[in-house]
Short mmCIF file of C-alpha atoms and ligand atoms in Angstrom, two decimals:
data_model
loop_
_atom_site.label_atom_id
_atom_site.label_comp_id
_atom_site.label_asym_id
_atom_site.label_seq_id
_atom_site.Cartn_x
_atom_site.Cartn_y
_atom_site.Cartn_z
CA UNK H 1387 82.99 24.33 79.11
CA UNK H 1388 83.60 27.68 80.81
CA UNK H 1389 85.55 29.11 78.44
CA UNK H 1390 84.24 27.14 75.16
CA UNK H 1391 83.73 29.28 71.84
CA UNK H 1392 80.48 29.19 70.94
CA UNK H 1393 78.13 30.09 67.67
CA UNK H 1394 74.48 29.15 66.75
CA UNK H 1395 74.82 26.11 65.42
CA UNK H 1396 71.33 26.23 63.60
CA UNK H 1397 73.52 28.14 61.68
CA UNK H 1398 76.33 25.63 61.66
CA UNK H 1399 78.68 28.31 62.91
CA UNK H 1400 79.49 27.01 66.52
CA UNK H 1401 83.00 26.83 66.55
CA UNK H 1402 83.47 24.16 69.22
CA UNK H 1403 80.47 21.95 67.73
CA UNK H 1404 82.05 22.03 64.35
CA UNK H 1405 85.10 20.73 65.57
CA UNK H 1406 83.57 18.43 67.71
CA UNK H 1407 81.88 17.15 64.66
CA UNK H 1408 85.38 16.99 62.47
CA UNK H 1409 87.20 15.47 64.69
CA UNK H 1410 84.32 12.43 65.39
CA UNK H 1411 84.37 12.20 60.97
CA UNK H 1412 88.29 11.94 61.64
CA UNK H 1413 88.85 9.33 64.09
CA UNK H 1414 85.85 7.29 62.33
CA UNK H 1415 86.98 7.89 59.18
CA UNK H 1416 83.26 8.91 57.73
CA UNK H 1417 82.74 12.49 55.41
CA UNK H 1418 80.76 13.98 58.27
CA UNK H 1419 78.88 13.89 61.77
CA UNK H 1420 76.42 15.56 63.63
CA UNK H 1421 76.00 16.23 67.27
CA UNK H 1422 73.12 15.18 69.24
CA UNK H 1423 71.53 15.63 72.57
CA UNK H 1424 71.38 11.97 72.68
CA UNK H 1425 71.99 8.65 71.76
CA UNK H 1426 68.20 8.02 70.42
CA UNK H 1427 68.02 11.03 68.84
CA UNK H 1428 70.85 10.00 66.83
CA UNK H 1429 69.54 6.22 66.58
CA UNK H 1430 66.41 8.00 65.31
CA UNK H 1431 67.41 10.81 63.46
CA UNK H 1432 69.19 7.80 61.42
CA UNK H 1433 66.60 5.84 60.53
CA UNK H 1434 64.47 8.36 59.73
CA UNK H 1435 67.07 9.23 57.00
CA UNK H 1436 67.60 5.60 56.12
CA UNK H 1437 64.40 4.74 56.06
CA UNK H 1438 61.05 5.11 54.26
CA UNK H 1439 57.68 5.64 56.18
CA UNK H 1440 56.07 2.35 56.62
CA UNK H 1441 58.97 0.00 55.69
CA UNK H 1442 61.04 -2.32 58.12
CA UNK H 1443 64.47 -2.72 60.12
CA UNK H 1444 66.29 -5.44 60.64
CA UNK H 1445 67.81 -5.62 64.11
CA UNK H 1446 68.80 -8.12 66.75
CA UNK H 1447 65.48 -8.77 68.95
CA UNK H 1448 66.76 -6.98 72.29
CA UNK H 1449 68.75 -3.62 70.68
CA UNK H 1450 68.13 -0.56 72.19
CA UNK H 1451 66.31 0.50 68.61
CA UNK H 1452 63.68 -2.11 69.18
CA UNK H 1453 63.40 -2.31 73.11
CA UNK H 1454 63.63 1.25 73.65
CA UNK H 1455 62.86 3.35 70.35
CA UNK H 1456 60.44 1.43 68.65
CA UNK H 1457 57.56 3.53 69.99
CA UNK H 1458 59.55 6.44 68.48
CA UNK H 1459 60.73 4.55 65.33
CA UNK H 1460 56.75 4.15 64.99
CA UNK H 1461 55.22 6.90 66.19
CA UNK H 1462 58.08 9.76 64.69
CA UNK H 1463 58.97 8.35 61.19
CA UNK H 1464 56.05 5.51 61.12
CA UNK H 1465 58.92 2.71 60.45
CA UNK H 1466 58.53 -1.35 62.22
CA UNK H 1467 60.82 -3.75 62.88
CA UNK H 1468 61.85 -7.50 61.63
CA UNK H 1469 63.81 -8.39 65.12
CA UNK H 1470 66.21 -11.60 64.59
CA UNK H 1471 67.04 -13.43 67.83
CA UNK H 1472 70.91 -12.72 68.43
CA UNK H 1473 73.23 -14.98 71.25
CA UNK H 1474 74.01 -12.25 73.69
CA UNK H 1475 72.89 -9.79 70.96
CA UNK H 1476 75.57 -11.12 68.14
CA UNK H 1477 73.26 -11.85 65.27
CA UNK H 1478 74.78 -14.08 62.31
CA UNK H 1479 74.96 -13.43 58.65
CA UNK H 1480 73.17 -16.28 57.85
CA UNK H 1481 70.19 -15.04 60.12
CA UNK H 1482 70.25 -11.66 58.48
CA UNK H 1483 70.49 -13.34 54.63
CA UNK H 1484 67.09 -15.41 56.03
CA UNK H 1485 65.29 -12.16 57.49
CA UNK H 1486 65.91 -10.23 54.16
CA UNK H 1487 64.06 -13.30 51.88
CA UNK H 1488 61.21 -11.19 49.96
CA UNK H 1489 57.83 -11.02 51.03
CA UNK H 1490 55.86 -12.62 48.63
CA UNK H 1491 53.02 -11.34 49.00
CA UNK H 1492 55.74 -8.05 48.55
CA UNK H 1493 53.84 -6.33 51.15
CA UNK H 1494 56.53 -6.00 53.90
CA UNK H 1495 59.97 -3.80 52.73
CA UNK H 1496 63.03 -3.86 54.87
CA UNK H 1497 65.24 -0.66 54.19
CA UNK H 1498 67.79 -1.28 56.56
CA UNK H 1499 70.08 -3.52 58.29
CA UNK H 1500 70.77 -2.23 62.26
CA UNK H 1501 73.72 -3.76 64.22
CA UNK H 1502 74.25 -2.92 67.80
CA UNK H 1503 78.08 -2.98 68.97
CA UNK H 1504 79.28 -3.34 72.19
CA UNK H 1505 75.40 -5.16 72.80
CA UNK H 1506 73.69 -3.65 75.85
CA UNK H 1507 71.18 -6.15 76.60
CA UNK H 1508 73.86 -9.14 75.42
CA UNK H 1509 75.66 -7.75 78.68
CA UNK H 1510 78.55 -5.11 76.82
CA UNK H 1511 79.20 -8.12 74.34
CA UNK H 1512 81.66 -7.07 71.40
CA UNK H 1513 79.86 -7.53 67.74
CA UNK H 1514 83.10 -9.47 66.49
CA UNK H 1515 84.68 -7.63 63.28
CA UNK H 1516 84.58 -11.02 60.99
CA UNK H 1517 80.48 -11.34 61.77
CA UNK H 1518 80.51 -7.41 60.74
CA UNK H 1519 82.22 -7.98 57.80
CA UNK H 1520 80.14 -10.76 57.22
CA UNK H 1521 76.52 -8.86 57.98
CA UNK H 1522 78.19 -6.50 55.46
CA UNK H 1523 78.55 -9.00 52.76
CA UNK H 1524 74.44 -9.69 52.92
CA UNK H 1525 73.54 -6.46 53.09
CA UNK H 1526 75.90 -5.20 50.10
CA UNK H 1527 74.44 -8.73 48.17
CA UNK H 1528 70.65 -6.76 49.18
CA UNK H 1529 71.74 -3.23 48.33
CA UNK H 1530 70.56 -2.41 51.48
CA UNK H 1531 72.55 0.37 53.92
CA UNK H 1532 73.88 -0.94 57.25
CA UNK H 1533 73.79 0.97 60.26
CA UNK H 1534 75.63 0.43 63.78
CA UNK H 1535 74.34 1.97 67.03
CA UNK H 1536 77.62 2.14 68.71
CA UNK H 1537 76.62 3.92 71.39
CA UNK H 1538 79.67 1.91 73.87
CA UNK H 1539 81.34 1.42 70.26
CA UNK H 1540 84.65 2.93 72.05
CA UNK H 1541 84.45 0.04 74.59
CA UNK H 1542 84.49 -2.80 72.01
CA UNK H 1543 87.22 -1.12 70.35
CA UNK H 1544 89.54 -1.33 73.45
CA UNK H 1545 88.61 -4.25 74.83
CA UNK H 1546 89.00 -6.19 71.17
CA UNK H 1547 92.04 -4.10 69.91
CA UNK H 1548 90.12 -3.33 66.83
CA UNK H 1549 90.43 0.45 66.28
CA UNK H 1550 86.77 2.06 65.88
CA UNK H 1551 87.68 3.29 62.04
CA UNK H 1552 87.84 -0.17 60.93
CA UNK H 1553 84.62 -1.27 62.75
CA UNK H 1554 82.89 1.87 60.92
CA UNK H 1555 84.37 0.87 57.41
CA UNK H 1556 81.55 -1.85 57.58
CA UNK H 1557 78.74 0.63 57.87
CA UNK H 1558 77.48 3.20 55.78
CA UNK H 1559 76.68 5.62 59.11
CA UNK H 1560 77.30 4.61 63.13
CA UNK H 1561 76.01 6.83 66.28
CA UNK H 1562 78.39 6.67 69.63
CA UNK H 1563 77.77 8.12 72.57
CA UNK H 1564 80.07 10.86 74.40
CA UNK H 1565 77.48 10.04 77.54
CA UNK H 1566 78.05 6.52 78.41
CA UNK H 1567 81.80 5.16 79.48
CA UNK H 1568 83.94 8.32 77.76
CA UNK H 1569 82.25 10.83 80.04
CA UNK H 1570 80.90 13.48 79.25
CA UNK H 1571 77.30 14.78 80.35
CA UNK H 1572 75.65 14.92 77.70
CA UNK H 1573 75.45 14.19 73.98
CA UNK H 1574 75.99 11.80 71.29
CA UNK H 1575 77.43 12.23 67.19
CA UNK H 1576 76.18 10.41 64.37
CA UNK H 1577 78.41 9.85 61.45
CA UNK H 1578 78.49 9.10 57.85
CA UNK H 1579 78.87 10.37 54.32
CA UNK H 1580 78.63 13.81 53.61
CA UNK H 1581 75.25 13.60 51.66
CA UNK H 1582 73.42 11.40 54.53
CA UNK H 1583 74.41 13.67 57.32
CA UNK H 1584 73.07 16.74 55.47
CA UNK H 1585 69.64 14.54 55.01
CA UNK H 1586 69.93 13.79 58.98
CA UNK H 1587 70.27 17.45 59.72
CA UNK H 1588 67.18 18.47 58.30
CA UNK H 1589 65.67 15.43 60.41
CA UNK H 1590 67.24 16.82 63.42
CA UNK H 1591 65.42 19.58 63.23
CA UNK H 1592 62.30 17.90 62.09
CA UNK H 1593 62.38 15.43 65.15
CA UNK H 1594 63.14 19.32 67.97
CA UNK H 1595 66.78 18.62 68.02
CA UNK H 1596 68.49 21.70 66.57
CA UNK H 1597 70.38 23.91 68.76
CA UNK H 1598 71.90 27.05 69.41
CA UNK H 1599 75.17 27.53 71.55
CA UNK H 1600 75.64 23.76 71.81
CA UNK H 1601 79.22 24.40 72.08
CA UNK H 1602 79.26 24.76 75.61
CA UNK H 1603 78.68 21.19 75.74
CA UNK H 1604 80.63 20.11 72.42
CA UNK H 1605 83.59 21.06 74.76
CA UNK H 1606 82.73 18.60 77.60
CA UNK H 1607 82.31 15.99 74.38
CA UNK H 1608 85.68 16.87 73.03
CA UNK H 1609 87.58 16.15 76.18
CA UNK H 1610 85.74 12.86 76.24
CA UNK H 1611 87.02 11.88 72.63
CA UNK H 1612 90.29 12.64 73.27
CA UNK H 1613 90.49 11.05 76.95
CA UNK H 1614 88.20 9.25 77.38
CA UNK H 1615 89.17 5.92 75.20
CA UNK H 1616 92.57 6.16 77.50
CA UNK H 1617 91.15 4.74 79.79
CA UNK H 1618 88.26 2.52 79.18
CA UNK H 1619 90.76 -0.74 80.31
CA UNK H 1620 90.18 0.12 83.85
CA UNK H 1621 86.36 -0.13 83.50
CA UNK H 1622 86.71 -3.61 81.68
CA UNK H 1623 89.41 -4.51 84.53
CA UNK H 1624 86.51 -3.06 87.51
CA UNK H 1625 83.58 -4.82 85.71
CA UNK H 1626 85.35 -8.61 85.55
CA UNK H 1627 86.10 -7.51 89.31
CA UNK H 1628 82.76 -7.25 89.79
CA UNK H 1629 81.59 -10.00 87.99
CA UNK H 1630 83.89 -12.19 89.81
CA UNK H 1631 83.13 -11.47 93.15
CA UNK H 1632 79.14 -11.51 92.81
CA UNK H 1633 79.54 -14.67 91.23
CA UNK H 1634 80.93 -15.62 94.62
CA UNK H 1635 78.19 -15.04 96.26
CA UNK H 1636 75.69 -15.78 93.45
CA UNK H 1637 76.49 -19.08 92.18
CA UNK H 1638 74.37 -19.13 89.03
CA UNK H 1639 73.76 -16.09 88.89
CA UNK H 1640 75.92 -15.04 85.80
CA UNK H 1641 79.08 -15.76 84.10
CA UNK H 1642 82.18 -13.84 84.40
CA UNK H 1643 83.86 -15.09 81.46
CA UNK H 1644 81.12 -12.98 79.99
CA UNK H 1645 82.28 -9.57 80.95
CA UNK H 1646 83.53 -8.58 77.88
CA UNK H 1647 83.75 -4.85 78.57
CA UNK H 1648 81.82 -3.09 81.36
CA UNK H 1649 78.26 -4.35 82.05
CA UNK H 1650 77.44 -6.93 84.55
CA UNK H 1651 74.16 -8.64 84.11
CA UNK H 1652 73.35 -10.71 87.55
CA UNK H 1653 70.48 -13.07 87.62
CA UNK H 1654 69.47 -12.89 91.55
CA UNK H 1655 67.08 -15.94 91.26
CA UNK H 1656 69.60 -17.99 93.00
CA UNK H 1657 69.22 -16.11 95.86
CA UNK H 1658 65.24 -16.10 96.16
CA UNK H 1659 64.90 -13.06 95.15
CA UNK H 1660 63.53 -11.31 92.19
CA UNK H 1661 65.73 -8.14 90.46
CA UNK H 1662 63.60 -5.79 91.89
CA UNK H 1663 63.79 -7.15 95.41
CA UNK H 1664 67.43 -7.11 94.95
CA UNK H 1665 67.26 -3.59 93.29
CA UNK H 1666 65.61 -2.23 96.85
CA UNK H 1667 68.02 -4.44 99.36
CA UNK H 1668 71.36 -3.11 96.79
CA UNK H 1669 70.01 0.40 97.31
CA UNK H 1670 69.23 0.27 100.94
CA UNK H 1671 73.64 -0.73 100.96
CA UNK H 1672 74.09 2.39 99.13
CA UNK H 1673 74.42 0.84 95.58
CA UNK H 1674 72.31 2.20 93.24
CA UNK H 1675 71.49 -0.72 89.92
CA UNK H 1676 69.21 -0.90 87.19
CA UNK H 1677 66.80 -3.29 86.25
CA UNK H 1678 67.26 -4.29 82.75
CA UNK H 1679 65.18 -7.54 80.84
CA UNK H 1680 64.69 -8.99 83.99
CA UNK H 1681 68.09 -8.69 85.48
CA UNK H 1682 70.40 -6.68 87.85
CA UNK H 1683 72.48 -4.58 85.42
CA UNK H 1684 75.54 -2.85 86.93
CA UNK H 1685 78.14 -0.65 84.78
CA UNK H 1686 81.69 0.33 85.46
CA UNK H 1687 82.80 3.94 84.04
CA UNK H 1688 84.81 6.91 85.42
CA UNK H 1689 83.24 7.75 88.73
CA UNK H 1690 83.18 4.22 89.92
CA UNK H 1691 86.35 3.38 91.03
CA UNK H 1692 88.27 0.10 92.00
CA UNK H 1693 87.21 0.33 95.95
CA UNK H 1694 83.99 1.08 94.46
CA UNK H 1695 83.73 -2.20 93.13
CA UNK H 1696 85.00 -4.10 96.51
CA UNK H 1697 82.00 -2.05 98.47
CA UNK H 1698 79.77 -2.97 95.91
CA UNK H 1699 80.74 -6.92 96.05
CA UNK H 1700 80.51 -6.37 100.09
CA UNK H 1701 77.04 -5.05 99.48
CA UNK H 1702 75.91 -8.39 97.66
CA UNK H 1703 77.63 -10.51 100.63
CA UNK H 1704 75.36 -8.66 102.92
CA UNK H 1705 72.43 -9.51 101.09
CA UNK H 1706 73.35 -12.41 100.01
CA UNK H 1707 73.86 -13.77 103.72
CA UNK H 1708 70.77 -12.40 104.88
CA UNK H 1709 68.45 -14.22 102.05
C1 PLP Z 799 72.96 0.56 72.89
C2 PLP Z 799 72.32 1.87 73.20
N1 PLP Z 799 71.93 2.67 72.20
C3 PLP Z 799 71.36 3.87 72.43
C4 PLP Z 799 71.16 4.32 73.70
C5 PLP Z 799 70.50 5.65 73.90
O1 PLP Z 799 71.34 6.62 74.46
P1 PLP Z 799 70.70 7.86 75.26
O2 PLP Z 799 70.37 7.36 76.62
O3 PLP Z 799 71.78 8.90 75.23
O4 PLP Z 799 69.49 8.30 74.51
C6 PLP Z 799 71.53 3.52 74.79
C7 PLP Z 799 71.30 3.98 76.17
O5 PLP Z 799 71.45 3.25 77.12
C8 PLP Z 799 72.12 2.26 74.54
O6 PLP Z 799 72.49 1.44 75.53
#
């Protein structure tokens, strides 16, 4: 980062942020990408370009672009949602062919079709590539433009074996994020066809996010790309650790057959205790958690490491034994 080349890249002529961007169009196989402070930025720099103020996206009830971003979706670019309840986030074609039936009163417009892939809130589960291809079918039938927020897209891709190009040949445009389990610090890189990312540019800037000598950060983002997919296995391997041993001492309180990738979800009811109470006793053991719809959410990524994982298990015994 030190040493990175940079430019203004309001310009477009910051060396390390143009090649960041090239190489994110190569290994998804899209025309073209853009770099983003962060993962909403790009969800919502996106559907600004998809979509026209005061018409709809579909999207699975509990993605990120609804639970998060809809108060941006709404309030930036003045664009609601039609949410379809997904199982663990995984919405079918058939429920996506159902929330796309006209309006008949024609009132209500959907523009686009958003997938979310691996599924936060669905605890890191993997979007399968034959319901993809199969979203993609009803969307094509609709001439409607689907878009994927792969923000852990690089963990489904590992843990299923399915490279990421072939998940993004069933999208027009897909976000990831260099932030999450490859990383980096900061940033995120939204890619698509040539014409759509010049659209999402102008966007960028509309929505503050155009920058100057972003390439000090690019940098950090380009060691991610390259190493960080290397090795994303260990996380999966840490997070079924970690699944299996809480379920030891949670009975009930989740399933470790689904750890797909590397978010835990852990329901502490069994225990007596609410997330948040178990949120205070994980962080008086020196394990810091989130509290996500209603449940302890853990993740596994480069600074935790396997021991990690054993003192956070011994931190759960602890509390476990003294509810
Ligand atoms: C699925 C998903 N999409 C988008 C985002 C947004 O990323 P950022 O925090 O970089 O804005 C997140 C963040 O957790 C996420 O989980």
């Amino acid at each position: 980062m030190a040493e990175a080349e940079v430019g203004d890249d309001v310009f477009g002529d910051d060396p390390t942020v143009n090649r960041l961007q090239e190489r994110a169009a190569e290994v998804t196989d899209k025309e073209a990408a853009l770099y983003t402070v962060t993962g909403t930025m790009a969800n919502q720099t996106a559907l600004r370009t998809f979509v026209r103020h005061g018409h709809e996206v579909v999207a699975e009830a509990t993605a990120h672009v609804i639970t998060v971003e809809k108060n941006s979706a709404a309030s930036l670019s003045g664009i609601t949602y039609r949410p379809v309840p997904g199982e663990r986030g995984v919405m079918e074609p058939g429920q996506i062919a159902e929330a796309l039936r006209p309006d008949p009163l024609d009132v209500r417009v959907v523009d686009l079709v958003a997938v979310e892939n691996t599924h936060q809130v669905g605890g890191g589960a993997i979007l399968p590539l034959e319901t993809l291809q199969g979203i993609r079918r009803v969307t094509r039938e609709a001439g409607l433009p689907l878009y994927m927020d792969g923000a852990r897209i690089w963990n489904a891709a590992v843990a299923s074996g399915v490279p990421v190009r072939d998940y993004a040949a069933e999208v027009d445009a897909l976000m990831f994020c260099f932030s999450k389990g490859l990383g980096a610090p900061i940033g995120s890189i939204l890619c698509g066809p040539a014409a759509f990312i010049t659209e999402a540019r102008r966007n960028r800037l509309q929505l503050t996010g155009a920058w100057r000598q972003a390439g000090v950060i690019a940098a950090a983002a380009l060691v991610a790309l390259e190493e960080g997919p290397k090795r994303l296995h260990e996380d999966h391997h840490n997070a079924r650790r970690l699944a299996e041993g809480v379920a030891e001492v949670v009975p009930g309180g989740l399933k470790p057959e689904d750890v797909e990738t590397n978010i835990v979800f852990v329901d502490p009811t069994p225990l007596g205790m609410t997330a948040t109470e178990a949120a205070d006793r994980l962080r008086g053991e020196g394990v810091l958690v989130t509290i996500v719809a209603g449940k302890v959410r853990m993740l596994t990524h480069v600074d935790v490491s396997t021991s990690d994982v054993e003192t956070a298990i011994e931190a759960w015994r602890r509390i476990a034994s003294e509810a």
